[in-house]
Structures are given as structure tokens and as C-alpha cells.
């Protein structure tokens, strides 16, 4: 089955490019961002994404790994777009208490990663995944920044391994990596 990972930096055009990879017609859009009460900028960014989606797409807003995994396992009739792995990871790290936790909390977050990667590998529907590429910049000054960079790098590498195609968007231009 065709699985495509679209990577890119902030505002690189990765989500819009990923949306364009889906054929015309119905699709399932798995939106993993958590809404933050009172954050007007975040709400506006989400609204921009929502406005681009065709009316025939079904949107499932959930950061919950169980819901995402179930949707990937159930999907076969229509293409699926998962946007995005970085916001999903943020939630998984939050839920596990990994930001300030120890080895056990990080192991719990990594177990969620493994569940997600297995569901991606087993998904029978055409699948497009979006993720940020944060490993190209400076070393973050904070522990949480380094943790996020390292764990997202591991998520991206694990997902790329089970994808048939991997693209990197730079300045809105797609580069084929795989």
C-alpha cells in the first residue's frame, strides 16, 4: 500500500503539499493538534487548515493515540491524511509526563510511538503523513527542546522506514528522499 511521509520546516508548505497528494473525492483527515484555550493564533492556524479541506473530507480531530491507531487500522475505503506527527508527539510526551519525567515516562511515550508506527505499517488505505523536520537547526538550549528534537527525529525515521515515499519540503519545493 502507498504510504507517503511529507517532512518540512515551519511554514514550508508541507500540509498543503500533502493535501494535494490525495486524489479528488472523499478522504479522512486525522488532525492531531490539541486546541489551546485562549490561544487565538493557534485557533487561526487551525482554521486556515480547515478552510482548505474539501467538503467531502471527513475530519477527525484527535491527539489520542488510540483513536489515531484505530483510524489507521480501520481505513481501507478512502485515503487518510494524518497531520501531523509533531503535534501528535507533543501530546504523547505530555500524556506520558516525559517532559520532566525519567526513563519510565520516556519509555511510555516511546511505546506510543511504536504503536503508531505499527499502525502506519499495517494501514491498508492510501496514507499521507505530515511531520516537522526539526533536526536541521541549532541544538536547543533547553532539555525539553532537545527531548522533542530527538524524539521527533526518532518518530520521523521510524515512520520513513515503513513508508514507500518520503518527501522533504524546502521553501515550498518538494525533494524526493525515497
PDB file of C-alpha atoms in Angstrom, residues 49-110:
ATOM      1  CA  UNK A  49      -6.103  24.305   7.615  1.00  0.00           C
ATOM      2  CA  UNK A  50      -9.827  23.613   7.994  1.00  0.00           C
ATOM      3  CA  UNK A  51     -10.727  26.159   5.299  1.00  0.00           C
ATOM      4  CA  UNK A  52      -8.522  24.372   2.737  1.00  0.00           C
ATOM      5  CA  UNK A  53     -10.167  20.974   3.183  1.00  0.00           C
ATOM      6  CA  UNK A  54     -12.724  19.832   0.620  1.00  0.00           C
ATOM      7  CA  UNK A  55     -16.247  19.378   1.964  1.00  0.00           C
ATOM      8  CA  UNK A  56     -16.143  15.651   1.108  1.00  0.00           C
ATOM      9  CA  UNK A  57     -13.306  15.039   3.558  1.00  0.00           C
ATOM     10  CA  UNK A  58     -14.186  13.700   6.998  1.00  0.00           C
ATOM     11  CA  UNK A  59     -12.137  15.359   9.725  1.00  0.00           C
ATOM     12  CA  UNK A  60     -11.241  13.604  12.958  1.00  0.00           C
ATOM     13  CA  UNK A  61      -9.600  15.985  15.437  1.00  0.00           C
ATOM     14  CA  UNK A  62      -7.738  13.902  17.975  1.00  0.00           C
ATOM     15  CA  UNK A  63      -4.308  13.799  19.561  1.00  0.00           C
ATOM     16  CA  UNK A  64      -5.212  10.460  21.156  1.00  0.00           C
ATOM     17  CA  UNK A  65      -3.015   7.570  20.025  1.00  0.00           C
ATOM     18  CA  UNK A  66      -5.809   5.017  20.469  1.00  0.00           C
ATOM     19  CA  UNK A  67      -8.103   6.955  18.130  1.00  0.00           C
ATOM     20  CA  UNK A  68      -5.367   7.546  15.539  1.00  0.00           C
ATOM     21  CA  UNK A  69      -4.290   3.891  15.602  1.00  0.00           C
ATOM     22  CA  UNK A  70      -7.909   2.716  15.289  1.00  0.00           C
ATOM     23  CA  UNK A  71      -8.491   5.008  12.297  1.00  0.00           C
ATOM     24  CA  UNK A  72      -5.335   3.757  10.575  1.00  0.00           C
ATOM     25  CA  UNK A  73      -6.294   0.135  11.187  1.00  0.00           C
ATOM     26  CA  UNK A  74      -9.904   0.613  10.050  1.00  0.00           C
ATOM     27  CA  UNK A  75      -9.136   2.651   6.961  1.00  0.00           C
ATOM     28  CA  UNK A  76      -9.255   0.918   3.604  1.00  0.00           C
ATOM     29  CA  UNK A  77     -12.002   2.568   1.583  1.00  0.00           C
ATOM     30  CA  UNK A  78     -10.735   6.151   1.421  1.00  0.00           C
ATOM     31  CA  UNK A  79      -7.296   7.769   1.629  1.00  0.00           C
ATOM     32  CA  UNK A  80      -6.106   9.044   5.002  1.00  0.00           C
ATOM     33  CA  UNK A  81      -4.096  12.179   5.739  1.00  0.00           C
ATOM     34  CA  UNK A  82      -2.507  12.410   9.196  1.00  0.00           C
ATOM     35  CA  UNK A  83      -1.406  15.967  10.013  1.00  0.00           C
ATOM     36  CA  UNK A  84       0.855  15.970  11.896  1.00  0.00           C
ATOM     37  CA  UNK A  85       3.281  13.730  13.722  1.00  0.00           C
ATOM     38  CA  UNK A  86       4.990  16.590  15.584  1.00  0.00           C
ATOM     39  CA  UNK A  87       1.782  17.737  17.258  1.00  0.00           C
ATOM     40  CA  UNK A  88       0.877  14.115  17.944  1.00  0.00           C
ATOM     41  CA  UNK A  89       4.276  13.595  19.604  1.00  0.00           C
ATOM     42  CA  UNK A  90       3.839  16.698  21.753  1.00  0.00           C
ATOM     43  CA  UNK A  91       0.612  15.219  23.095  1.00  0.00           C
ATOM     44  CA  UNK A  92       2.178  11.798  23.631  1.00  0.00           C
ATOM     45  CA  UNK A  93       5.037  13.371  25.598  1.00  0.00           C
ATOM     46  CA  UNK A  94       2.510  15.428  27.594  1.00  0.00           C
ATOM     47  CA  UNK A  95       0.348  12.398  28.371  1.00  0.00           C
ATOM     48  CA  UNK A  96       3.348  10.306  29.458  1.00  0.00           C
ATOM     49  CA  UNK A  97       4.743  13.071  31.680  1.00  0.00           C
ATOM     50  CA  UNK A  98       8.001  12.761  29.738  1.00  0.00           C
ATOM     51  CA  UNK A  99       8.951  16.462  29.710  1.00  0.00           C
ATOM     52  CA  UNK A 100      10.084  16.380  33.319  1.00  0.00           C
ATOM     53  CA  UNK A 101       9.948  12.654  33.916  1.00  0.00           C
ATOM     54  CA  UNK A 102      12.535   9.940  33.904  1.00  0.00           C
ATOM     55  CA  UNK A 103      13.163   6.777  31.966  1.00  0.00           C
ATOM     56  CA  UNK A 104       9.774   5.213  32.689  1.00  0.00           C
ATOM     57  CA  UNK A 105       7.860   8.210  31.346  1.00  0.00           C
ATOM     58  CA  UNK A 106      10.026   8.388  28.226  1.00  0.00           C
ATOM     59  CA  UNK A 107       9.595   4.639  27.705  1.00  0.00           C
ATOM     60  CA  UNK A 108       5.811   5.120  27.830  1.00  0.00           C
ATOM     61  CA  UNK A 109       5.989   7.811  25.142  1.00  0.00           C
ATOM     62  CA  UNK A 110       8.235   5.595  23.013  1.00  0.00           C
TER      63      UNK A 110
END
